[in-house]
PDB file of C-alpha atoms in Angstrom:
ATOM      1  CA  MET A   1      13.309 -31.077  -6.368  1.00 92.00           C
ATOM      2  CA  LEU A   2      16.487 -28.534  -6.371  1.00 89.00           C
ATOM      3  CA  VAL A   3      18.574 -31.016  -8.683  1.00 96.00           C
ATOM      4  CA  ALA A   4      15.625 -30.873 -11.080  1.00 97.00           C
ATOM      5  CA  ALA A   5      15.440 -27.348 -10.754  1.00 92.00           C
ATOM      6  CA  VAL A   6      18.986 -26.975 -11.703  1.00 94.00           C
ATOM      7  CA  LEU A   7      18.845 -29.315 -14.566  1.00 97.00           C
ATOM      8  CA  LEU A   8      15.577 -27.264 -16.025  1.00 97.00           C
ATOM      9  CA  LEU A   9      17.544 -23.945 -15.449  1.00 93.00           C
ATOM     10  CA  ALA A  10      20.451 -25.443 -17.362  1.00 96.00           C
ATOM     11  CA  GLY A  11      18.242 -26.811 -20.189  1.00 96.00           C
ATOM     12  CA  PHE A  12      16.849 -23.356 -20.528  1.00 93.00           C
ATOM     13  CA  VAL A  13      20.132 -21.836 -20.669  1.00 92.00           C
ATOM     14  CA  LEU A  14      21.166 -24.040 -23.482  1.00 94.00           C
ATOM     15  CA  ILE A  15      17.936 -23.888 -25.528  1.00 94.00           C
ATOM     16  CA  GLU A  16      17.980 -20.206 -25.552  1.00 91.00           C
ATOM     17  CA  ARG A  17      21.561 -19.964 -26.734  1.00 91.00           C
ATOM     18  CA  LEU A  18      20.921 -22.152 -29.480  1.00 92.00           C
ATOM     19  CA  ALA A  19      17.585 -20.918 -30.568  1.00 91.00           C
ATOM     20  CA  SER A  20      17.540 -18.496 -33.417  1.00 88.00           C
ATOM     21  CA  ALA A  21      14.674 -16.305 -31.942  1.00 87.00           C
ATOM     22  CA  PRO A  22      15.549 -16.725 -27.911  1.00 88.00           C
ATOM     23  CA  LEU A  23      12.795 -15.725 -25.470  1.00 86.00           C
ATOM     24  CA  VAL A  24      15.731 -14.134 -23.353  1.00 85.00           C
ATOM     25  CA  PRO A  25      18.805 -13.079 -25.596  1.00 86.00           C
ATOM     26  CA  PHE A  26      21.456 -13.095 -23.069  1.00 84.00           C
ATOM     27  CA  ALA A  27      23.321 -10.024 -24.852  1.00 83.00           C
ATOM     28  CA  PHE A  28      20.273  -8.213 -23.106  1.00 85.00           C
ATOM     29  CA  PHE A  29      22.176  -8.283 -20.084  1.00 84.00           C
ATOM     30  CA  ARG A  30      25.082  -6.273 -21.471  1.00 84.00           C
ATOM     31  CA  ASN A  31      23.013  -3.315 -20.158  1.00 86.00           C
ATOM     32  CA  GLU A  32      24.410  -2.310 -16.882  1.00 89.00           C
ATOM     33  CA  THR A  33      21.583  -0.120 -15.904  1.00 89.00           C
ATOM     34  CA  VAL A  34      19.434  -3.025 -16.544  1.00 90.00           C
ATOM     35  CA  ARG A  35      21.555  -5.160 -14.590  1.00 90.00           C
ATOM     36  CA  ALA A  36      21.575  -3.126 -11.750  1.00 92.00           C
ATOM     37  CA  ALA A  37      17.714  -2.375 -11.624  1.00 93.00           C
ATOM     38  CA  ASN A  38      17.240  -6.061 -11.617  1.00 94.00           C
ATOM     39  CA  THR A  39      19.727  -6.693  -8.938  1.00 95.00           C
ATOM     40  CA  THR A  40      18.102  -3.786  -6.827  1.00 96.00           C
ATOM     41  CA  MET A  41      14.614  -5.451  -7.415  1.00 96.00           C
ATOM     42  CA  LEU A  42      15.870  -8.761  -6.307  1.00 96.00           C
ATOM     43  CA  ALA A  43      17.109  -7.536  -3.249  1.00 97.00           C
ATOM     44  CA  THR A  44      14.074  -5.481  -2.373  1.00 97.00           C
ATOM     45  CA  GLY A  45      11.619  -8.032  -3.176  1.00 96.00           C
ATOM     46  CA  ALA A  46      13.287  -9.791  -0.560  1.00 96.00           C
ATOM     47  CA  ALA A  47      12.922  -7.496   2.244  1.00 97.00           C
ATOM     48  CA  VAL A  48       9.432  -6.545   0.977  1.00 96.00           C
ATOM     49  CA  ILE A  49       7.909 -10.350   1.104  1.00 95.00           C
ATOM     50  CA  GLY A  50       9.443 -10.892   4.179  1.00 95.00           C
ATOM     51  CA  LEU A  51       8.054  -7.797   5.693  1.00 96.00           C
ATOM     52  CA  PHE A  52       4.553  -8.642   5.159  1.00 95.00           C
ATOM     53  CA  TYR A  53       4.976 -12.212   6.078  1.00 97.00           C
ATOM     54  CA  PHE A  54       6.437 -11.657   9.545  1.00 97.00           C
ATOM     55  CA  LEU A  55       4.624  -8.294  10.218  1.00 97.00           C
ATOM     56  CA  SER A  56       1.183 -10.672   9.825  1.00 96.00           C
ATOM     57  CA  LEU A  57       2.643 -13.068  11.965  1.00 97.00           C
ATOM     58  CA  TYR A  58       3.408 -10.801  14.770  1.00 97.00           C
ATOM     59  CA  MET A  59       0.175  -9.008  14.906  1.00 97.00           C
ATOM     60  CA  GLN A  60      -1.652 -12.500  14.958  1.00 97.00           C
ATOM     61  CA  LYS A  61       0.695 -14.865  17.163  1.00 96.00           C
ATOM     62  CA  VAL A  62       1.771 -11.941  19.427  1.00 96.00           C
ATOM     63  CA  LEU A  63      -0.745  -9.207  19.568  1.00 96.00           C
ATOM     64  CA  GLY A  64      -3.674 -11.522  19.408  1.00 95.00           C
ATOM     65  CA  TYR A  65      -5.335 -10.011  15.999  1.00 96.00           C
ATOM     66  CA  THR A  66      -7.538 -11.988  14.018  1.00 96.00           C
ATOM     67  CA  ALA A  67      -6.734 -12.368  10.252  1.00 94.00           C
ATOM     68  CA  ILE A  68      -9.207  -9.370   9.337  1.00 96.00           C
ATOM     69  CA  GLN A  69      -7.808  -7.269  11.669  1.00 96.00           C
ATOM     70  CA  ALA A  70      -4.211  -7.742  10.595  1.00 95.00           C
ATOM     71  CA  GLY A  71      -4.992  -7.230   7.365  1.00 94.00           C
ATOM     72  CA  ALA A  72      -7.190  -4.285   7.854  1.00 95.00           C
ATOM     73  CA  SER A  73      -4.013  -2.950   9.969  1.00 95.00           C
ATOM     74  CA  GLN A  74      -1.782  -2.874   6.893  1.00 94.00           C
ATOM     75  CA  LEU A  75      -4.303  -0.951   4.871  1.00 95.00           C
ATOM     76  CA  PRO A  76      -2.590   2.589   5.836  1.00 95.00           C
ATOM     77  CA  LEU A  77       0.724   0.632   4.344  1.00 95.00           C
ATOM     78  CA  ALA A  78      -0.609  -0.137   1.297  1.00 94.00           C
ATOM     79  CA  ALA A  79      -2.545   3.282   0.789  1.00 95.00           C
ATOM     80  CA  GLY A  80       0.839   4.824   1.459  1.00 96.00           C
ATOM     81  CA  ILE A  81       2.442   3.148  -1.200  1.00 96.00           C
ATOM     82  CA  VAL A  82       0.173   4.185  -3.812  1.00 95.00           C
ATOM     83  CA  LEU A  83       0.324   7.754  -2.655  1.00 96.00           C
ATOM     84  CA  ALA A  84       4.130   7.775  -2.383  1.00 96.00           C
ATOM     85  CA  ALA A  85       4.322   6.294  -5.923  1.00 94.00           C
ATOM     86  CA  GLY A  86       2.360   9.054  -7.251  1.00 93.00           C
ATOM     87  CA  ILE A  87       4.845  11.595  -6.088  1.00 93.00           C
ATOM     88  CA  ALA A  88       7.808   9.819  -7.028  1.00 94.00           C
ATOM     89  CA  SER A  89       7.425  10.287 -10.864  1.00 90.00           C
ATOM     90  CA  PRO A  90       7.493  14.282 -10.589  1.00 94.00           C
ATOM     91  CA  LEU A  91      10.505  14.144  -7.878  1.00 94.00           C
ATOM     92  CA  VAL A  92      12.135  11.651 -10.491  1.00 93.00           C
ATOM     93  CA  ALA A  93      11.951  14.622 -12.920  1.00 92.00           C
ATOM     94  CA  ARG A  94      13.122  17.195 -10.416  1.00 93.00           C
ATOM     95  CA  ILE A  95      15.837  15.668  -8.709  1.00 93.00           C
ATOM     96  CA  GLY A  96      16.884  12.574 -10.705  1.00 91.00           C
ATOM     97  CA  ILE A  97      16.502   8.912 -10.651  1.00 93.00           C
ATOM     98  CA  ARG A  98      19.294   7.580  -8.498  1.00 92.00           C
ATOM     99  CA  THR A  99      18.488  10.315  -5.741  1.00 94.00           C
ATOM    100  CA  VAL A 100      14.860   9.366  -5.409  1.00 96.00           C
ATOM    101  CA  LEU A 101      15.690   5.585  -5.482  1.00 96.00           C
ATOM    102  CA  LEU A 102      18.678   5.771  -2.810  1.00 96.00           C
ATOM    103  CA  SER A 103      16.348   7.677  -0.719  1.00 96.00           C
ATOM    104  CA  GLY A 104      13.400   5.494  -0.746  1.00 97.00           C
ATOM    105  CA  LEU A 105      15.685   2.521  -0.162  1.00 97.00           C
ATOM    106  CA  ALA A 106      17.110   4.442   2.688  1.00 97.00           C
ATOM    107  CA  MET A 107      13.438   4.879   4.081  1.00 97.00           C
ATOM    108  CA  PHE A 108      12.737   1.447   3.584  1.00 98.00           C
ATOM    109  CA  ALA A 109      15.704   0.249   5.559  1.00 97.00           C
ATOM    110  CA  GLY A 110      15.091   2.677   8.384  1.00 97.00           C
ATOM    111  CA  GLY A 111      11.336   1.340   8.587  1.00 97.00           C
ATOM    112  CA  LEU A 112      12.634  -2.129   8.768  1.00 97.00           C
ATOM    113  CA  VAL A 113      14.820  -1.357  11.700  1.00 97.00           C
ATOM    114  CA  TRP A 114      12.078   0.454  13.358  1.00 97.00           C
ATOM    115  CA  PHE A 115       9.942  -2.644  12.974  1.00 97.00           C
ATOM    116  CA  ALA A 116      12.600  -4.700  14.727  1.00 97.00           C
ATOM    117  CA  GLN A 117      11.808  -2.876  17.889  1.00 96.00           C
ATOM    118  CA  VAL A 118       8.414  -3.780  18.593  1.00 97.00           C
ATOM    119  CA  PRO A 119       7.840  -4.883  21.831  1.00 96.00           C
ATOM    120  CA  VAL A 120       5.744  -8.187  23.297  1.00 95.00           C
ATOM    121  CA  HIS A 121       2.690  -5.863  24.455  1.00 93.00           C
ATOM    122  CA  GLY A 122       2.626  -3.662  21.575  1.00 93.00           C
ATOM    123  CA  ALA A 123       0.183  -1.170  20.278  1.00 94.00           C
ATOM    124  CA  TYR A 124      -0.810  -0.383  16.857  1.00 95.00           C
ATOM    125  CA  ILE A 125      -0.766   3.409  17.099  1.00 95.00           C
ATOM    126  CA  ALA A 126       2.512   3.527  19.273  1.00 94.00           C
ATOM    127  CA  ASN A 127       4.419   0.843  17.496  1.00 96.00           C
ATOM    128  CA  LEU A 128       3.278   0.109  14.203  1.00 97.00           C
ATOM    129  CA  LEU A 129       1.740   3.153  12.441  1.00 96.00           C
ATOM    130  CA  GLY A 130       5.030   5.080  12.350  1.00 96.00           C
ATOM    131  CA  PRO A 131       7.174   2.209  10.839  1.00 97.00           C
ATOM    132  CA  SER A 132       4.376   1.261   8.275  1.00 97.00           C
ATOM    133  CA  LEU A 133       3.990   5.111   7.013  1.00 97.00           C
ATOM    134  CA  LEU A 134       8.006   5.105   6.633  1.00 97.00           C
ATOM    135  CA  VAL A 135       8.110   1.773   5.180  1.00 97.00           C
ATOM    136  CA  ALA A 136       5.286   2.865   2.605  1.00 97.00           C
ATOM    137  CA  LEU A 137       7.043   6.007   1.694  1.00 97.00           C
ATOM    138  CA  GLY A 138      10.235   4.377   1.095  1.00 97.00           C
ATOM    139  CA  LEU A 139       8.645   1.753  -1.341  1.00 96.00           C
ATOM    140  CA  GLY A 140       6.452   3.962  -3.217  1.00 96.00           C
ATOM    141  CA  LEU A 141       9.560   6.135  -3.888  1.00 96.00           C
ATOM    142  CA  ALA A 142      11.841   3.343  -4.782  1.00 96.00           C
ATOM    143  CA  PHE A 143       9.533   1.003  -6.927  1.00 95.00           C
ATOM    144  CA  VAL A 144       9.043   3.833  -9.388  1.00 94.00           C
ATOM    145  CA  PRO A 145      12.769   4.615 -10.353  1.00 95.00           C
ATOM    146  CA  ILE A 146      13.552   0.842 -10.492  1.00 95.00           C
ATOM    147  CA  THR A 147      11.070   0.492 -13.002  1.00 92.00           C
ATOM    148  CA  ILE A 148      12.091   3.220 -15.044  1.00 92.00           C
ATOM    149  CA  LEU A 149      15.575   1.948 -14.691  1.00 92.00           C
ATOM    150  CA  SER A 150      14.705  -1.507 -15.786  1.00 91.00           C
ATOM    151  CA  VAL A 151      13.912  -0.147 -19.358  1.00 89.00           C
ATOM    152  CA  ALA A 152      16.413   2.363 -19.710  1.00 86.00           C
ATOM    153  CA  GLY A 153      18.343   2.171 -22.865  1.00 80.00           C
ATOM    154  CA  VAL A 154      16.074  -0.701 -23.956  1.00 86.00           C
ATOM    155  CA  ASN A 155      15.097  -0.777 -27.665  1.00 85.00           C
ATOM    156  CA  ASP A 156      11.216  -0.568 -28.231  1.00 83.00           C
ATOM    157  CA  ARG A 157      10.944  -4.410 -29.153  1.00 85.00           C
ATOM    158  CA  GLU A 158      12.738  -5.156 -25.977  1.00 87.00           C
ATOM    159  CA  TYR A 159      10.151  -3.364 -23.363  1.00 88.00           C
ATOM    160  CA  GLY A 160       8.342  -6.715 -22.782  1.00 90.00           C
ATOM    161  CA  LEU A 161      11.221  -8.704 -22.055  1.00 91.00           C
ATOM    162  CA  ALA A 162      12.498  -5.915 -19.614  1.00 91.00           C
ATOM    163  CA  SER A 163       9.311  -5.744 -17.868  1.00 91.00           C
ATOM    164  CA  GLY A 164       8.901  -9.299 -17.622  1.00 92.00           C
ATOM    165  CA  LEU A 165      12.556  -9.406 -16.171  1.00 93.00           C
ATOM    166  CA  VAL A 166      12.143  -6.897 -13.424  1.00 94.00           C
ATOM    167  CA  ASN A 167       8.934  -8.576 -12.052  1.00 94.00           C
ATOM    168  CA  THR A 168      10.512 -11.691 -12.295  1.00 94.00           C
ATOM    169  CA  ALA A 169      13.528 -10.590 -10.118  1.00 94.00           C
ATOM    170  CA  GLN A 170      10.711  -9.596  -7.585  1.00 95.00           C
ATOM    171  CA  GLN A 171       9.087 -12.748  -7.666  1.00 95.00           C
ATOM    172  CA  ILE A 172      12.320 -14.780  -7.224  1.00 94.00           C
ATOM    173  CA  GLY A 173      13.770 -12.177  -4.626  1.00 96.00           C
ATOM    174  CA  GLY A 174      10.704 -12.858  -2.607  1.00 96.00           C
ATOM    175  CA  ALA A 175      10.967 -16.555  -2.408  1.00 95.00           C
ATOM    176  CA  LEU A 176      14.758 -16.652  -1.842  1.00 94.00           C
ATOM    177  CA  GLY A 177      14.469 -13.920   0.808  1.00 96.00           C
ATOM    178  CA  LEU A 178      11.451 -15.308   2.610  1.00 96.00           C
ATOM    179  CA  ALA A 179      13.397 -18.755   2.899  1.00 96.00           C
ATOM    180  CA  VAL A 180      16.295 -16.830   4.323  1.00 97.00           C
ATOM    181  CA  LEU A 181      14.433 -14.630   6.660  1.00 97.00           C
ATOM    182  CA  ALA A 182      12.130 -17.652   7.993  1.00 97.00           C
ATOM    183  CA  THR A 183      15.229 -19.800   8.754  1.00 97.00           C
ATOM    184  CA  ILE A 184      16.803 -16.839  10.577  1.00 97.00           C
ATOM    185  CA  ALA A 185      13.563 -16.283  12.472  1.00 97.00           C
ATOM    186  CA  THR A 186      12.797 -19.844  13.488  1.00 97.00           C
ATOM    187  CA  SER A 187      16.261 -20.496  14.850  1.00 97.00           C
ATOM    188  CA  ARG A 188      16.333 -17.508  16.853  1.00 97.00           C
ATOM    189  CA  THR A 189      12.873 -18.546  18.302  1.00 97.00           C
ATOM    190  CA  ASN A 190      13.682 -22.057  18.706  1.00 97.00           C
ATOM    191  CA  HIS A 191      16.985 -21.250  20.582  1.00 96.00           C
ATOM    192  CA  LEU A 192      14.829 -18.945  23.244  1.00 96.00           C
ATOM    193  CA  LEU A 193      12.296 -21.760  23.493  1.00 96.00           C
ATOM    194  CA  ALA A 194      15.232 -24.281  24.453  1.00 96.00           C
ATOM    195  CA  SER A 195      16.513 -21.534  27.008  1.00 94.00           C
ATOM    196  CA  ARG A 196      13.098 -21.434  28.502  1.00 94.00           C
ATOM    197  CA  HIS A 197      11.869 -18.146  27.286  1.00 95.00           C
ATOM    198  CA  PRO A 198       8.253 -17.425  27.243  1.00 95.00           C
ATOM    199  CA  LEU A 199       6.597 -18.219  23.823  1.00 95.00           C
ATOM    200  CA  ASP A 200       5.663 -14.575  23.109  1.00 95.00           C
ATOM    201  CA  GLN A 201       9.037 -13.281  23.776  1.00 96.00           C
ATOM    202  CA  ALA A 202      10.914 -15.994  21.798  1.00 97.00           C
ATOM    203  CA  LEU A 203       8.595 -15.325  18.619  1.00 97.00           C
ATOM    204  CA  THR A 204       8.853 -11.559  18.860  1.00 97.00           C
ATOM    205  CA  SER A 205      12.817 -12.092  19.268  1.00 97.00           C
ATOM    206  CA  GLY A 206      12.694 -14.121  16.267  1.00 97.00           C
ATOM    207  CA  PHE A 207      10.714 -11.617  14.543  1.00 98.00           C
ATOM    208  CA  HIS A 208      13.085  -8.837  15.283  1.00 97.00           C
ATOM    209  CA  SER A 209      16.137 -10.931  13.719  1.00 97.00           C
ATOM    210  CA  ALA A 210      14.019 -11.415  10.651  1.00 97.00           C
ATOM    211  CA  PHE A 211      13.328  -7.761  10.236  1.00 98.00           C
ATOM    212  CA  LEU A 212      17.080  -6.682  10.729  1.00 97.00           C
ATOM    213  CA  ALA A 213      17.959  -9.386   8.142  1.00 97.00           C
ATOM    214  CA  ALA A 214      15.304  -7.691   5.724  1.00 97.00           C
ATOM    215  CA  GLY A 215      17.219  -4.432   6.264  1.00 97.00           C
ATOM    216  CA  GLY A 216      20.201  -6.170   5.323  1.00 97.00           C
ATOM    217  CA  PHE A 217      18.635  -7.103   1.793  1.00 97.00           C
ATOM    218  CA  VAL A 218      17.792  -3.481   1.688  1.00 97.00           C
ATOM    219  CA  LEU A 219      21.402  -2.427   2.175  1.00 97.00           C
ATOM    220  CA  LEU A 220      22.391  -4.817  -0.588  1.00 96.00           C
ATOM    221  CA  ALA A 221      20.085  -3.115  -2.784  1.00 96.00           C
ATOM    222  CA  ILE A 222      21.100   0.464  -2.021  1.00 96.00           C
ATOM    223  CA  VAL A 223      24.813  -0.831  -2.829  1.00 96.00           C
ATOM    224  CA  ALA A 224      23.353  -1.944  -6.404  1.00 94.00           C
ATOM    225  CA  ALA A 225      21.564   1.158  -6.749  1.00 93.00           C
ATOM    226  CA  ALA A 226      24.552   3.490  -6.119  1.00 92.00           C
ATOM    227  CA  THR A 227      26.547   1.765  -8.712  1.00 86.00           C
ATOM    228  CA  ILE A 228      24.081   3.079 -11.262  1.00 81.00           C
ATOM    229  CA  GLY A 229      25.583   5.995 -12.986  1.00 66.00           C
ATOM    230  CA  THR A 230      23.418   9.117 -14.060  1.00 52.00           C
ATOM    231  CA  ARG A 231      25.174   9.158 -17.345  1.00 46.00           C
ATOM    232  CA  ARG A 232      24.158   5.740 -18.080  1.00 48.00           C
ATOM    233  CA  VAL A 233      20.499   6.168 -17.636  1.00 52.00           C
ATOM    234  CA  LYS A 234      19.291   7.427 -21.019  1.00 48.00           C
ATOM    235  CA  ARG A 235      16.591   6.553 -23.518  1.00 45.00           C
ATOM    236  CA  PRO A 236      17.450   5.314 -26.806  1.00 43.00           C
ATOM    237  CA  ALA A 237      17.447   7.849 -29.509  1.00 43.00           C
ATOM    238  CA  PRO A 238      14.479   7.964 -31.430  1.00 47.00           C
ATOM    239  CA  ALA A 239      14.178   6.636 -34.846  1.00 45.00           C
ATOM    240  CA  PRO A 240      14.466   9.679 -37.478  1.00 48.00           C
ATOM    241  CA  ARG A 241      11.037  10.292 -38.914  1.00 53.00           C
ATOM    242  CA  PRO A 242      10.804   9.932 -42.558  1.00 50.00           C
ATOM    243  CA  THR A 243      11.022  13.508 -44.386  1.00 50.00           C
ATOM    244  CA  ALA A 244       7.975  14.104 -46.743  1.00 50.00           C
ATOM    245  CA  SER A 245       8.873  14.177 -50.588  1.00 48.00           C
ATOM    246  CA  PRO A 246       8.818  17.500 -52.251  1.00 50.00           C
ATOM    247  CA  LYS A 247       5.692  18.232 -54.174  1.00 52.00           C
ATOM    248  CA  PRO A 248       6.012  18.645 -57.741  1.00 53.00           C
ATOM    249  CA  GLU A 249       5.836  22.263 -58.972  1.00 53.00           C
ATOM    250  CA  THR A 250       2.507  23.340 -60.796  1.00 53.00           C
ATOM    251  CA  PRO A 251       3.298  24.988 -63.975  1.00 53.00           C
ATOM    252  CA  ARG A 252       1.562  28.493 -63.810  1.00 55.00           C
ATOM    253  CA  PRO A 253      -0.405  29.379 -66.979  1.00 53.00           C
ATOM    254  CA  ARG A 254       1.120  31.732 -69.220  1.00 54.00           C
ATOM    255  CA  PRO A 255      -1.025  34.759 -70.220  1.00 51.00           C
ATOM    256  CA  ALA A 256      -2.305  34.850 -73.821  1.00 50.00           C
ATOM    257  CA  GLY A 257       0.050  36.995 -75.984  1.00 50.00           C
ATOM    258  CA  GLY A 258       2.675  37.350 -73.278  1.00 49.00           C
ATOM    259  CA  PRO A 259       6.600  37.006 -73.727  1.00 49.00           C
ATOM    260  CA  PRO A 260       7.670  33.315 -74.140  1.00 47.00           C
TER     261      PRO A 260
END
């Protein structure tokens, strides 16, 4: 299947290069801001999907939550992302895109490190609510600037392409990241089980490794975001508006008997 995927990807690249109207013109990637934004989203997506996956497993396999309880316990995280995204736009206008983005990614990384400290016999209020809110604030502040940067300097006719690419980067990052993080967590858990550690301890330690590795993905996102120069983030100049043609003057009627 991997070989087939590589062949299909190579065929896609070949067709796009030969097509007169390609779906993805590769000259589009010459935009450095767009490249950096998609790289940042790729790494961030790898961490986000892994976070929700292993957090749900920790709640159900270690703490004994039901699926409904685990889902309800993540509602503050989801609501926090929505609220943080609402304040991200005015912050971007006030202190700048890169500052907000780097701050959000740093908070996200800090929340993942905090999650990596959860104990075997954890409690929601004491061990999960705090890092959940920190991650929510970080993600809300990060996603808005990434979205803005993904279309920075893009022509009007390329907005759809730019939007599709940044969403694709998030999905690909999530798929690849989850595969890597699951391998890390499973390897750690199996090693501890082979050393006759209790199952709960082995699972929790594996989840710790996954959370820390997800934090490593966020560090890669920070590096990619730091390469974005503020002078590059600009909108394309609007097209000049057509000037109205001057109206022809209407000749004034001359008074009867007046001079010519």
